[in-house]
Amino acid sequence: MAMNRIQFQPGLSMPEFLKLFATEALCSQALEQARWPDGFRCPDCAGAAHCVLRTGTHKVFQCNACRHQTSLTAGTVFQSTKLPLTTWFLAIYLISQAKTGLSALSLKRHLGVSYPTAWLVHHKLMQAMTEREARYTLSGKVQVDDAYLGGERSGGKVGRGSENKVAFVAAVSLTDEGHPLRVKLSPVAGFKLKAIADWASKSLAPGSTVYSDGLACFSAVTQAGCTHECTVVAGRKPKEVPELQWINTVLGNLKTSLSGSYHSFGFRKYAEQYLGAFAYRFNRRFDLKTLTKRLLVAAAQCAPHSQRSIRMVAEHCC
Ligand SMILES: [Zn+2]
């Protein structure tokens, strides 16, 4: 029987996870390594020389040059957390190993915390994934399509809930052999030339070849130095159009992932994070074994949310 290379790859087993991250001390050590892989760097002056002060169980790092003091979690998504690191690490493990993502409700049950706390942990980790994804652009052959969250796809129903719909560009780059490589899912103001030109300049490397259906706005990718190949789909189902086959598969996977894992959420407010988390997972689908550590690095190197956005999240939860 043929085995699916993605589905049958070894992940990080629960016993392995527990061995690596069973205690606060082990988690603290792993976080320090993830945050400063080349050793401590002062967040203020980038100096390396430092001393470690201890207040209770917490380490405080003091820069020898400028005397700036920082904790291990300050300046990361873990900043000001009241949760033990072991709880955060369990969340990172569960989120990274779940094939189609995990809802805040499942996370609440697994972590044994309140729903608002689970929601906040989930949101912060999705933010870390989204910021990591924002660093990459697509190149080479790229299939694109227009899509919506919170409603049927283009041309679909309008009505109940439609005010919550969010338009986004779905794009997938291909290998030379025509296999899917990376995806990028980006909320846009609408499918107008200007919005697509802006999206292309941020998301595509110049010289890419973009394949789309007949929607006029996608011709704007040429403004970002890309070539545009338009396929008229008329009368054919998306899966019958080879030029758009993979982007339709990706959108199908996204739909399954969102309907299976997440209850209704504020699409307008949080679309970017949900799409970013899906793309993060898809783009690392061959690396399940190392994903827990990689998500830890993303979280350790992601700046904390502003007070304002944390308040907004807290209001959402109550
Ligand atoms: Zn310093």
XYZ file of C-alpha atoms and ligand atoms in Angstrom:
319
model
C 0.000 0.000 0.000
C 1.357 3.396 -0.915
C 2.001 5.522 2.133
C 1.341 9.231 2.161
C 4.690 10.923 2.824
C 3.142 13.660 4.934
C 0.683 11.567 6.912
C 3.128 8.789 7.789
C 6.119 10.900 8.773
C 7.226 10.543 12.396
C 6.258 13.480 14.596
C 7.470 14.272 18.098
C 5.950 11.561 20.302
C 4.397 12.386 23.663
C 7.117 10.486 25.607
C 9.806 12.370 23.677
C 8.088 15.676 24.386
C 7.781 14.904 28.103
C 11.421 13.924 28.282
C 12.505 17.195 26.669
C 10.139 19.636 28.398
C 8.857 18.047 31.626
C 9.923 20.755 34.097
C 10.110 24.552 34.374
C 13.912 24.297 34.427
C 14.017 22.330 31.146
C 11.532 24.725 29.486
C 13.436 27.761 30.736
C 16.673 26.361 29.301
C 15.001 25.629 25.945
C 13.456 29.102 25.815
C 16.823 30.740 26.501
C 18.367 28.730 23.674
C 15.476 29.588 21.324
C 15.606 33.280 22.149
C 19.365 33.716 22.083
C 20.771 30.842 19.960
C 24.200 32.536 19.915
C 24.127 33.511 23.588
C 22.547 36.477 25.403
C 22.140 39.775 23.559
C 21.047 42.888 25.424
C 17.716 44.081 23.948
C 18.858 47.699 24.450
C 22.482 47.830 23.282
C 23.064 44.350 21.790
C 25.932 43.759 24.229
C 26.786 40.157 25.016
C 28.506 40.500 28.415
C 26.020 40.058 31.220
C 25.363 38.637 34.645
C 22.403 36.618 35.859
C 20.490 37.730 38.946
C 17.913 35.516 40.570
C 14.674 36.752 42.082
C 12.937 33.729 43.548
C 12.749 31.159 40.780
C 13.085 33.756 38.016
C 16.289 34.645 36.244
C 16.994 38.275 35.428
C 19.696 39.032 32.861
C 21.623 42.252 33.443
C 23.748 43.777 30.700
C 27.272 44.680 31.886
C 27.520 47.605 29.472
C 24.241 49.474 29.993
C 22.833 47.757 33.120
C 19.556 47.050 31.314
C 17.692 44.212 33.009
C 15.484 41.769 31.179
C 13.710 38.563 32.084
C 13.689 35.534 29.836
C 10.108 36.186 28.751
C 10.183 39.998 28.382
C 9.966 41.002 24.734
C 8.556 37.629 23.626
C 4.974 36.364 23.291
C 5.389 34.944 26.809
C 5.845 38.412 28.308
C 3.971 39.010 31.607
C 2.463 35.531 31.531
C 1.168 34.016 34.754
C 1.161 30.520 33.264
C 4.014 28.098 33.919
C 6.280 27.607 30.915
C 5.364 23.918 30.977
C 1.782 24.906 30.085
C 2.970 27.110 27.226
C 5.219 24.357 25.941
C 2.368 21.852 26.038
C 0.268 24.319 23.987
C 3.121 24.707 21.481
C 3.439 20.931 21.256
C -0.281 20.317 20.743
C -0.679 23.107 18.189
C 2.403 22.087 16.222
C 1.529 18.391 16.083
C -2.198 18.680 15.286
C -2.570 18.012 11.577
C -5.386 20.423 10.859
C -4.922 22.832 13.722
C -6.504 22.969 17.128
C -9.378 25.055 18.486
C -9.069 27.191 21.606
C -11.735 24.954 23.135
C -9.641 21.797 22.668
C -6.661 23.681 24.023
C -8.659 24.680 27.128
C -9.446 21.004 27.817
C -5.907 19.758 27.221
C -4.188 22.493 29.234
C -6.700 22.594 32.100
C -7.005 26.388 31.929
C -9.983 28.727 31.481
C -11.335 29.371 27.994
C -10.159 33.032 27.927
C -6.657 31.897 28.873
C -6.638 29.162 26.212
C -7.966 31.666 23.666
C -5.187 34.109 24.478
C -2.454 31.437 24.311
C -3.843 30.221 20.985
C -4.066 33.746 19.594
C -0.516 34.648 20.624
C 0.937 31.496 19.083
C -1.018 32.072 15.870
C 0.389 35.614 15.823
C 3.914 34.186 16.109
C 3.223 31.838 13.169
C 1.741 34.674 11.107
C 4.735 36.951 11.689
C 7.091 34.148 10.734
C 5.164 33.596 7.495
C 5.221 37.308 6.637
C 9.003 37.055 6.139
C 8.682 34.910 3.032
C 7.707 35.718 -0.542
C 6.681 33.264 -3.245
C 8.681 32.843 -6.434
C 8.760 30.812 -9.656
C 5.452 29.412 -10.869
C 2.622 30.635 -8.651
C -1.083 29.731 -8.890
C -3.446 32.321 -7.388
C -7.175 32.586 -6.730
C -9.649 34.911 -5.081
C -11.338 33.502 -1.982
C -13.383 34.462 1.060
C -13.461 33.477 4.688
C -16.845 33.368 6.319
C -18.909 32.628 3.240
C -19.062 30.611 0.080
C -16.294 31.182 -2.419
C -16.536 33.877 -5.067
C -19.964 34.206 -6.572
C -21.504 32.341 -3.631
C -24.247 33.264 -1.251
C -24.653 36.712 0.120
C -26.810 37.245 3.131
C -26.598 36.041 6.697
C -23.118 36.532 8.023
C -21.892 38.155 4.849
C -20.913 41.320 6.738
C -18.317 39.126 8.441
C -16.796 37.913 5.150
C -13.145 38.599 4.500
C -11.617 38.600 1.026
C -8.184 37.064 0.679
C -5.738 36.102 -2.035
C -4.731 32.447 -1.985
C -1.419 31.664 -3.684
C 0.729 28.541 -3.989
C 4.182 28.291 -5.531
C 5.204 25.135 -7.406
C 8.399 23.169 -7.826
C 9.858 22.686 -11.325
C 8.096 19.303 -11.348
C 4.768 21.022 -10.668
C 4.339 19.977 -7.024
C 3.100 22.484 -4.428
C 5.869 24.179 -2.472
C 4.690 27.089 -0.305
C 1.375 28.845 0.211
C 0.561 32.411 1.116
C -2.921 33.462 2.207
C -3.370 37.222 2.501
C -6.472 39.233 3.437
C -6.978 42.076 0.930
C -9.247 45.117 0.830
C -10.968 43.686 -2.268
C -10.233 42.295 -5.707
C -9.268 45.566 -7.345
C -6.157 46.293 -9.430
C -4.583 48.502 -6.751
C -5.105 45.931 -3.949
C -3.603 43.143 -6.068
C -0.646 45.296 -7.171
C 0.100 46.046 -3.483
C -0.312 42.392 -2.536
C 2.001 41.254 -5.361
C 4.772 43.687 -4.451
C 4.754 42.388 -0.855
C 4.162 38.696 -1.561
C 5.871 37.756 -4.851
C 9.461 37.847 -6.017
C 9.879 39.812 -9.271
C 10.164 37.439 -12.225
C 7.518 35.015 -10.922
C 4.930 33.631 -13.344
C 1.417 33.964 -11.966
C -1.432 31.695 -13.132
C -5.000 32.792 -12.439
C -8.521 32.490 -13.798
C -10.071 35.296 -15.810
C -10.586 37.721 -12.891
C -9.301 41.019 -14.297
C -7.567 42.311 -11.156
C -4.840 39.642 -11.259
C -3.274 41.312 -14.308
C -1.932 43.852 -11.759
C 0.803 41.377 -10.770
C 2.716 42.668 -13.790
C 3.205 45.922 -11.835
C 5.372 43.922 -9.414
C 7.575 42.610 -12.225
C 5.740 39.288 -12.633
C 4.381 37.617 -15.754
C 0.658 36.885 -15.825
C -0.915 33.816 -17.456
C -4.699 33.895 -17.476
C -6.802 30.743 -17.980
C -10.447 30.970 -18.940
C -12.247 28.492 -16.697
C -15.714 28.863 -18.262
C -17.789 25.716 -17.920
C -15.042 23.621 -16.356
C -14.734 22.602 -12.701
C -11.634 24.025 -10.964
C -10.067 20.544 -10.617
C -10.298 20.102 -14.396
C -8.045 23.107 -14.955
C -4.408 22.001 -14.538
C -3.165 25.595 -14.295
C -5.270 26.072 -11.142
C -5.325 22.545 -9.755
C -3.122 23.084 -6.710
C -4.609 26.346 -5.524
C -8.004 24.668 -5.529
C -6.628 21.766 -3.511
C -5.131 24.208 -0.988
C -8.460 26.026 -0.647
C -10.203 22.674 -0.108
C -7.711 21.798 2.643
C -8.217 25.198 4.254
C -11.965 24.718 4.292
C -11.624 21.302 5.956
C -9.153 22.648 8.486
C -11.330 25.580 9.518
C -14.575 23.647 9.692
C -13.023 20.757 11.609
C -10.969 22.679 14.116
C -12.464 26.025 14.765
C -15.801 27.264 15.925
C -17.050 30.513 14.514
C -14.595 33.315 15.049
C -14.494 36.967 14.183
C -13.262 36.571 10.611
C -12.835 40.267 10.120
C -10.720 40.716 13.247
C -8.680 37.537 13.167
C -8.585 36.353 9.548
C -4.901 37.197 9.222
C -3.951 35.003 12.194
C -6.055 31.998 11.143
C -4.762 32.159 7.565
C -1.205 32.722 8.790
C -1.383 29.699 11.095
C -2.695 27.500 8.265
C 0.076 28.670 5.917
C 2.732 28.164 8.625
C 1.633 24.584 9.150
C 1.266 23.839 5.405
C 4.690 25.250 4.583
C 6.330 23.022 7.179
C 4.254 19.930 6.459
C 7.304 17.731 5.879
C 8.938 18.746 9.186
C 6.545 17.510 11.859
C 9.364 16.188 14.025
C 11.087 19.563 14.428
C 7.962 21.716 14.387
C 7.614 22.028 18.174
C 11.094 23.513 18.505
C 10.597 25.735 15.477
C 7.346 27.116 16.842
C 9.124 27.767 20.131
C 11.755 29.813 18.259
C 9.006 31.736 16.433
C 7.306 32.476 19.775
C 10.560 33.458 21.486
C 11.455 35.856 18.681
C 7.972 37.369 18.221
C 7.417 40.692 19.974
C 4.544 40.752 22.479
C 1.224 42.247 21.438
C 0.591 45.842 22.338
C -1.477 46.470 25.450
C -4.282 47.652 23.205
C -4.522 44.452 21.204
C -4.318 42.330 24.348
C -7.244 44.315 25.788
C -9.167 43.774 22.588
C -8.594 40.032 22.919
C -9.566 40.053 26.600
C -12.803 41.861 25.769
C -13.536 39.271 23.111
C -13.164 36.464 25.647
C -15.352 37.843 28.429
Zn 22.881 46.678 27.200
